[in-house]
Amino acid sequence: ESSALTLKIATLSPDGSGWMTKMRAGAGEVDKRTQGRVQFKFYTGGTMGNDRSVLSKIKIGQLQGGAVTAGSLTDFNRDVQIYAMPLKFKNFNEVDAVRGKMDSMLSRSLEQGGMVNFGFAEAGFAYAMSKTGPISSVAELRKHKVWIPENDPQSAEALKAFQVSPIPLSLADVLPGLQTGIVDTVASSPIGALALQWHTQVRYVTELPLSYIVGVLAIDQKAFAKIDPADQAVVREVMTRVFREIDKQNRQDNLAAWEALQKQGIKAVRPSSQEVEEWEKDAQIAGERIVKAGIVSPQVMQVLEENLKQLRSGRKQ
Amino acid sequence: MILMLCLALVVFALLGAPLFTVLAGAAMLGFWHDEIPLTVMGVEIYRIVETPVLLALPLFTYAGYILGEGQTSHRLVRLTRAFLGWLPGGLAIVAFTTCAFFTAFTGASGATIVAMGALLYPALRQAGYDERFSLGLVTTSGSLGLLLPPSLPLILYAIIAQQMPQGAGVTIDAVFRAGLFPALLMVALLSLFGYWVTKRRPVELQPFCWRELGRALVEAKWELPLPVFVLGGIYGGVFAVSEAAAVTALYVTFVSLVVYREVRLTRLIALMREAMVMVGGILLILAVATALTNWFIDAEVPSKLFALVKQYIDSKWAFLLLLNVFLLILGCFLDIFSALVIMVPLLLPMAAGFGIHPVHLGIIFLANMEIGYCTPPVGMNLMIASYRFKKPMLDLAASTLPFLGVLMVAVLIITFVPVLSLALL
Amino acid sequence: MNVLHMLLKALHRIEDGILALLLVVMIGLAVVQIGLRNLFDSGLLWADSLLRVLVLWIALMGAIVASREHQHISMDLITRFLSEKAARYVGSLTDMFAAGVCFLLAWHSYDFVIIERESASFTFPGAPSWLCESIMPVAFAIMALRYLAHGGLAFAGARRGGQQ
Ligand code: NA
Ligand code: NA
C-alpha cells in the first residue's frame, strides 16, 4: 500500500561500464521483488557533477545516493579511506585477508555517519604511471611532475613525506595535462587508466601498489528510512550481493587491464628490494603524518597495522 | 498552472527581462514542479568552481579589451598589408586575414569590430572600394575568428558538451583542432569573393616592398610573440588553455602599459571593469543554464524531444539541413553565448541520436551563429558597427548580405563534409 | 538626496575596485603557478582551487556591476515598438520580475550556504566551503535590491508620463 519510492543515484562512471551494468541489473531485481515500490534511477558519467556536487545534492535532497570512491565520503566517516593509506598492502592476498576483518566494521561506521551502504567494491591498486621515464625509486619519483587530485589531503600528506612537490589538477585536466606535459606521472588503477585514456600517454608503470581504492554505493539514511522495512531488507540483500559481484569482477577486470597495458607497450618497472624498502620507509612516515593531521583516526590505523602484522608474522611461521 | 507560468516566462523574456533571470526562473519552475528542493540552484551555480578551464574566460576577455584599446590593430593591418597587399583583391584579403587572427587572440569576445572596423573601413574606402562593400566587409569580419583557437565560444561549447553523457569526449583540444579547417574555408571563400569583386571593379593595389615588410615587422615586434604564446603554447605542450590565457593577459598588460604606453593605469582599471562586467554576464547565464540543463536531464527532456523529432525526420541529412535552418533563425534572436547554453544541451543528444559527431555539431553550431552576428534584430556585429559608423542597423544588415551568402555556402560545406571538422581529431 | 547620491557613488567605486582587484589577484596567482610548474616542477597546492573560486567571485561581482545599468544580456524584441510611456511600464514590470528571481536565488543559495556550514567541509585547506560560497546569497541580494530600485524608478517615471 505504500507508494513507489525512487532512489536517485549519481556516479562518475559511464553508462555501459561493468560496474553500471551490474547495478542496473540489481535495480531491476529490486524493482521486481518489491513490486515496483522501490526503484533506482541512475545518473551516469558525471552528469550530476563531481563527487563533491553529488554529496551536496544528497544533503539537500535532490539525490538520495551516489556510487563514489570511499575517499569522497570522509564527511560521514573519515576512516572509510583507511585502505588508501600509502603502500600498506603488498598484494591482493593481504587485501583480501585484511578486508575480511575490517570491511564490516568500516561499513557500520559509515552507516552510523548517516550513509547506508552495501559493502565495498574494489576499484583496484593504484600504480605510478609515467610518461617520461621509468620510476623505480623514490629518488626517481622526485624528478617527475607528479599529478595529485585536488582536495585530497591524504595524498598530499603522503607526497610531502616522499618529498615530492605534486601538481594538483582536477580529474578532467589530467589527460590534457599529460598531453601537454604539465604532468608526466599519475597514479591510477589499470581499469582507470584505460577508462580515462591515460594509457595513450604513459609508457612506464611501476609494479608497486601505492594504495588500494574502493568504491561505495552510499544512500542517505533519511531517504532509506522512508522505505518499508521489508523492502529495505530486499534492497540490502540484492545490493550487497551486487557489490560482492562487482568486487570480484573488478579484480578480474584489473588483471585483464594490466595485461592490456603491457600489450600496448607500456613497460612494467620492478623496483629492487632495496628500493622497495626505501618506498616503505617513506610510506611509514607518510602514514604517521596522515594520522597526526587527523585525516584518519589513530585507532583504526592501529587496527589496520595490527591485522597486517598478524598476517605477515603468521605467514613467516 | 505550470503552463501559464511557462508562458509568463516566455513573455518576460520577449519583453526584455535579463536572460539569466528567465533561465533561472525556468530552472526553478522545473525543480519546483518535480518537488526537488530549490536549494539545488545554489549547488548548480557553485558548479562554476568545478570547471577549471573557465579561468580562461576572464583572462582572454581582459586581454582582448586591452588589445582593442591600443594600436595593435593598426600594426597588424600594416603587417598583413605588407605581406598580402599586392594580391588582386588584396586589401579585402588583408581585412579577412587580420580580423580572423585578431579575433583569435582576443577570444572572439566582440573586440575585433571595435578595434579593426574603425581602422579598416577608411583604408578600404581610400583604396577605392565602394561604401556598401566596405561596410559589409568590416561588419562581417568582426566575428571571423570564431572557429579559431582560443575562441571563447569554442571553449564554452566544449564545457557545455562535457556536461552531457553524449558529449563526454568533447575536449577543448578537440574543438580547437576541429575549428581549424572550417575557419580556413570561410576565410578562403570570402577572399575569393573579394578577389572576384576587385576583378570586376579594379582598385589600387599596394606593390610588394621588402623594406615596408621589414619596417612593419619591426613595428609589430611586440605583438609577434602573441601567436607563439597562444597557439604554440597550447599545441606545443608548454601551456594548458587557461595558462596560455594567463600569460597572454600578463604580457598584453606589460606591453601596453610599459612598452607602448598606450594605456594609462586609470584607463586600465576601467577596462578591467568593462571586461569583467561582460564576463560576469556570460558566466551567470552559463551557471543558471547549467541548473536548467540539470533539470532537463532529470526530467529526461532531451530523450523525449528526440523521440518527438524522430517521428517526423528519419535521415541524418534531413536533420542536418533542418538544424541549419533552425540555427540561422535562432541566431537572429539570440546572442551566441545564450544560444550555446540554452540549445546545446537539447541539440546534442538529438544529434548524437542521428549519428552526428558531437565535435562536428559544435562546429556547425558556431558556424551558423557566426552568421547570426550579422542578422537583425539581435546581431552583435550590427549593433557595434552601427554605433561605430553611425549607420542604421538595417542598412548595415543589407550591406552584409553578399558576404552572408558566401558564409552560408561555407556553412553548408562544413555541415555536409564532416571530414573538414574531424580530420585533425 | 545628495548624501544618498554620494553613498551610492562610493558603493559603486568599491564594487569596481573589488572587481579589478580580483582580476589582478587572478592574473598574478595564475602566472606564479605557471612559473612554479614550468621552472620548478611544482605548484601551490591551494592555488588552482583558489583560482576557480576567484572565477565564481569575479562572475558574481561582474554581475552585480552589470545590474547597475541594465548591462545584463537580454532579448528585448518588443519594447522598441512601444511608446516611451508604455516601454517604461513594461521596463518596470521586467525589473520587478528580475528582482523576484534574484530574491529567490539569494534565498535558496543562502540555504545552501547554511547547509554547507553545518558540514564543515573545505574547498581547500584554510577555506571552508561555505565561505567560498557566501558570495552567492550576497550577490543575488544586492542584484534583487537593484532591480527593485530600477523597477520603482521606471514605474514612477511612467506615471509622470514617460519623461525622464
Ligand atoms: Na565539469
Ligand atoms: Na542575430
mmCIF file of N, CA and C in Angstrom, chain B residues 322-371:
data_model
loop_
_atom_site.group_PDB
_atom_site.id
_atom_site.type_symbol
_atom_site.label_atom_id
_atom_site.label_comp_id
_atom_site.label_asym_id
_atom_site.label_seq_id
_atom_site.Cartn_x
_atom_site.Cartn_y
_atom_site.Cartn_z
ATOM 1 N N LEU B 322 17.669 20.770 -41.547
ATOM 2 C CA LEU B 322 16.744 21.459 -40.651
ATOM 3 C C LEU B 322 17.498 22.163 -39.519
ATOM 4 N N LEU B 323 18.541 21.499 -39.061
ATOM 5 C CA LEU B 323 19.360 22.075 -37.995
ATOM 6 C C LEU B 323 19.922 23.424 -38.426
ATOM 7 N N ASN B 324 20.415 23.467 -39.678
ATOM 8 C CA ASN B 324 20.953 24.727 -40.184
ATOM 9 C C ASN B 324 19.904 25.823 -40.235
ATOM 10 N N VAL B 325 18.737 25.479 -40.749
ATOM 11 C CA VAL B 325 17.663 26.474 -40.823
ATOM 12 C C VAL B 325 17.317 26.969 -39.423
ATOM 13 N N PHE B 326 17.180 26.006 -38.513
ATOM 14 C CA PHE B 326 16.817 26.347 -37.142
ATOM 15 C C PHE B 326 17.865 27.255 -36.499
ATOM 16 N N LEU B 327 19.138 26.899 -36.687
ATOM 17 C CA LEU B 327 20.207 27.681 -36.061
ATOM 18 C C LEU B 327 20.293 29.084 -36.659
ATOM 19 N N LEU B 328 20.044 29.181 -37.956
ATOM 20 C CA LEU B 328 20.069 30.510 -38.581
ATOM 21 C C LEU B 328 18.989 31.403 -37.980
ATOM 22 N N ILE B 329 17.796 30.833 -37.801
ATOM 23 C CA ILE B 329 16.700 31.608 -37.205
ATOM 24 C C ILE B 329 17.045 31.955 -35.752
ATOM 25 N N LEU B 330 17.557 30.947 -35.039
ATOM 26 C CA LEU B 330 17.946 31.160 -33.641
ATOM 27 C C LEU B 330 18.966 32.295 -33.535
ATOM 28 N N GLY B 331 19.915 32.284 -34.488
ATOM 29 C CA GLY B 331 20.971 33.292 -34.493
ATOM 30 C C GLY B 331 20.438 34.705 -34.680
ATOM 31 N N CYS B 332 19.251 34.816 -35.258
ATOM 32 C CA CYS B 332 18.660 36.148 -35.414
ATOM 33 C C CYS B 332 18.250 36.722 -34.063
ATOM 34 N N PHE B 333 17.836 35.836 -33.144
ATOM 35 C CA PHE B 333 17.228 36.339 -31.919
ATOM 36 C C PHE B 333 18.115 36.241 -30.685
ATOM 37 N N LEU B 334 19.061 35.303 -30.720
ATOM 38 C CA LEU B 334 19.866 35.097 -29.521
ATOM 39 C C LEU B 334 21.323 35.408 -29.814
ATOM 40 N N ASP B 335 22.011 35.964 -28.826
ATOM 41 C CA ASP B 335 23.457 36.107 -28.982
ATOM 42 C C ASP B 335 24.101 34.748 -28.785
ATOM 43 N N ILE B 336 25.338 34.639 -29.204
ATOM 44 C CA ILE B 336 25.985 33.323 -29.298
ATOM 45 C C ILE B 336 26.101 32.617 -27.946
ATOM 46 N N PHE B 337 26.392 33.372 -26.885
ATOM 47 C CA PHE B 337 26.605 32.721 -25.592
ATOM 48 C C PHE B 337 25.298 32.150 -25.054
ATOM 49 N N SER B 338 24.231 32.943 -25.164
ATOM 50 C CA SER B 338 22.943 32.463 -24.684
ATOM 51 C C SER B 338 22.491 31.269 -25.512
ATOM 52 N N ALA B 339 22.669 31.366 -26.842
ATOM 53 C CA ALA B 339 22.245 30.270 -27.713
ATOM 54 C C ALA B 339 22.973 28.980 -27.334
ATOM 55 N N LEU B 340 24.267 29.104 -27.067
ATOM 56 C CA LEU B 340 25.051 27.919 -26.686
ATOM 57 C C LEU B 340 24.488 27.259 -25.433
ATOM 58 N N VAL B 341 24.340 28.050 -24.368
ATOM 59 C CA VAL B 341 23.964 27.438 -23.099
ATOM 60 C C VAL B 341 22.541 26.894 -23.122
ATOM 61 N N ILE B 342 21.655 27.504 -23.934
ATOM 62 C CA ILE B 342 20.276 27.023 -23.936
ATOM 63 C C ILE B 342 20.113 25.837 -24.882
ATOM 64 N N MET B 343 20.676 25.931 -26.079
ATOM 65 C CA MET B 343 20.338 24.945 -27.108
ATOM 66 C C MET B 343 21.232 23.713 -27.136
ATOM 67 N N VAL B 344 22.526 23.850 -26.796
ATOM 68 C CA VAL B 344 23.418 22.682 -26.916
ATOM 69 C C VAL B 344 22.935 21.482 -26.089
ATOM 70 N N PRO B 345 22.499 21.703 -24.831
ATOM 71 C CA PRO B 345 22.024 20.542 -24.063
ATOM 72 C C PRO B 345 20.845 19.838 -24.717
ATOM 73 N N LEU B 346 20.029 20.577 -25.474
ATOM 74 C CA LEU B 346 18.878 19.944 -26.131
ATOM 75 C C LEU B 346 19.282 19.313 -27.458
ATOM 76 N N LEU B 347 20.174 19.996 -28.188
ATOM 77 C CA LEU B 347 20.517 19.522 -29.541
ATOM 78 C C LEU B 347 21.514 18.371 -29.528
ATOM 79 N N LEU B 348 22.419 18.375 -28.562
ATOM 80 C CA LEU B 348 23.496 17.381 -28.576
ATOM 81 C C LEU B 348 22.983 15.938 -28.516
ATOM 82 N N PRO B 349 22.076 15.603 -27.572
ATOM 83 C CA PRO B 349 21.574 14.228 -27.550
ATOM 84 C C PRO B 349 20.845 13.866 -28.840
ATOM 85 N N MET B 350 20.127 14.854 -29.391
ATOM 86 C CA MET B 350 19.387 14.610 -30.629
ATOM 87 C C MET B 350 20.357 14.323 -31.769
ATOM 88 N N ALA B 351 21.372 15.172 -31.900
ATOM 89 C CA ALA B 351 22.364 14.979 -32.964
ATOM 90 C C ALA B 351 23.070 13.635 -32.799
ATOM 91 N N ALA B 352 23.384 13.288 -31.534
ATOM 92 C CA ALA B 352 24.036 12.004 -31.287
ATOM 93 C C ALA B 352 23.125 10.865 -31.747
ATOM 94 N N GLY B 353 21.828 11.038 -31.514
ATOM 95 C CA GLY B 353 20.864 10.031 -31.952
ATOM 96 C C GLY B 353 20.879 9.843 -33.465
ATOM 97 N N PHE B 354 21.159 10.913 -34.187
ATOM 98 C CA PHE B 354 21.237 10.819 -35.651
ATOM 99 C C PHE B 354 22.651 10.456 -36.120
ATOM 100 N N GLY B 355 23.515 10.151 -35.191
ATOM 101 C CA GLY B 355 24.865 9.721 -35.561
ATOM 102 C C GLY B 355 25.801 10.851 -35.955
ATOM 103 N N ILE B 356 25.512 12.065 -35.472
ATOM 104 C CA ILE B 356 26.408 13.191 -35.778
ATOM 105 C C ILE B 356 27.450 13.309 -34.659
ATOM 106 N N HIS B 357 28.696 13.446 -35.041
ATOM 107 C CA HIS B 357 29.775 13.559 -34.051
ATOM 108 C C HIS B 357 29.593 14.839 -33.227
ATOM 109 N N PRO B 358 29.689 14.743 -31.892
ATOM 110 C CA PRO B 358 29.441 15.934 -31.066
ATOM 111 C C PRO B 358 30.380 17.106 -31.387
ATOM 112 N N VAL B 359 31.605 16.808 -31.797
ATOM 113 C CA VAL B 359 32.529 17.899 -32.146
ATOM 114 C C VAL B 359 32.077 18.567 -33.450
ATOM 115 N N HIS B 360 31.625 17.749 -34.399
ATOM 116 C CA HIS B 360 31.113 18.291 -35.658
ATOM 117 C C HIS B 360 29.894 19.178 -35.393
ATOM 118 N N LEU B 361 29.023 18.718 -34.499
ATOM 119 C CA LEU B 361 27.847 19.530 -34.150
ATOM 120 C C LEU B 361 28.285 20.907 -33.640
ATOM 121 N N GLY B 362 29.323 20.909 -32.811
ATOM 122 C CA GLY B 362 29.795 22.175 -32.266
ATOM 123 C C GLY B 362 30.241 23.140 -33.356
ATOM 124 N N ILE B 363 30.956 22.607 -34.331
ATOM 125 C CA ILE B 363 31.443 23.461 -35.418
ATOM 126 C C ILE B 363 30.265 23.979 -36.255
ATOM 127 N N ILE B 364 29.303 23.094 -36.535
ATOM 128 C CA ILE B 364 28.105 23.524 -37.273
ATOM 129 C C ILE B 364 27.397 24.631 -36.502
ATOM 130 N N PHE B 365 27.227 24.398 -35.207
ATOM 131 C CA PHE B 365 26.525 25.362 -34.352
ATOM 132 C C PHE B 365 27.194 26.734 -34.424
ATOM 133 N N LEU B 366 28.492 26.754 -34.219
ATOM 134 C CA LEU B 366 29.196 28.041 -34.161
ATOM 135 C C LEU B 366 29.259 28.695 -35.543
ATOM 136 N N ALA B 367 29.399 27.882 -36.592
ATOM 137 C CA ALA B 367 29.443 28.451 -37.945
ATOM 138 C C ALA B 367 28.128 29.168 -38.252
ATOM 139 N N ASN B 368 27.013 28.567 -37.862
ATOM 140 C CA ASN B 368 25.722 29.219 -38.048
ATOM 141 C C ASN B 368 25.595 30.487 -37.208
ATOM 142 N N MET B 369 26.067 30.382 -35.967
ATOM 143 C CA MET B 369 25.962 31.530 -35.068
ATOM 144 C C MET B 369 26.804 32.705 -35.581
ATOM 145 N N GLU B 370 27.868 32.374 -36.302
ATOM 146 C CA GLU B 370 28.720 33.416 -36.865
ATOM 147 C C GLU B 370 27.899 34.289 -37.813
ATOM 148 N N ILE B 371 27.013 33.652 -38.574
ATOM 149 C CA ILE B 371 26.124 34.424 -39.444
ATOM 150 C C ILE B 371 25.163 35.246 -38.597
#
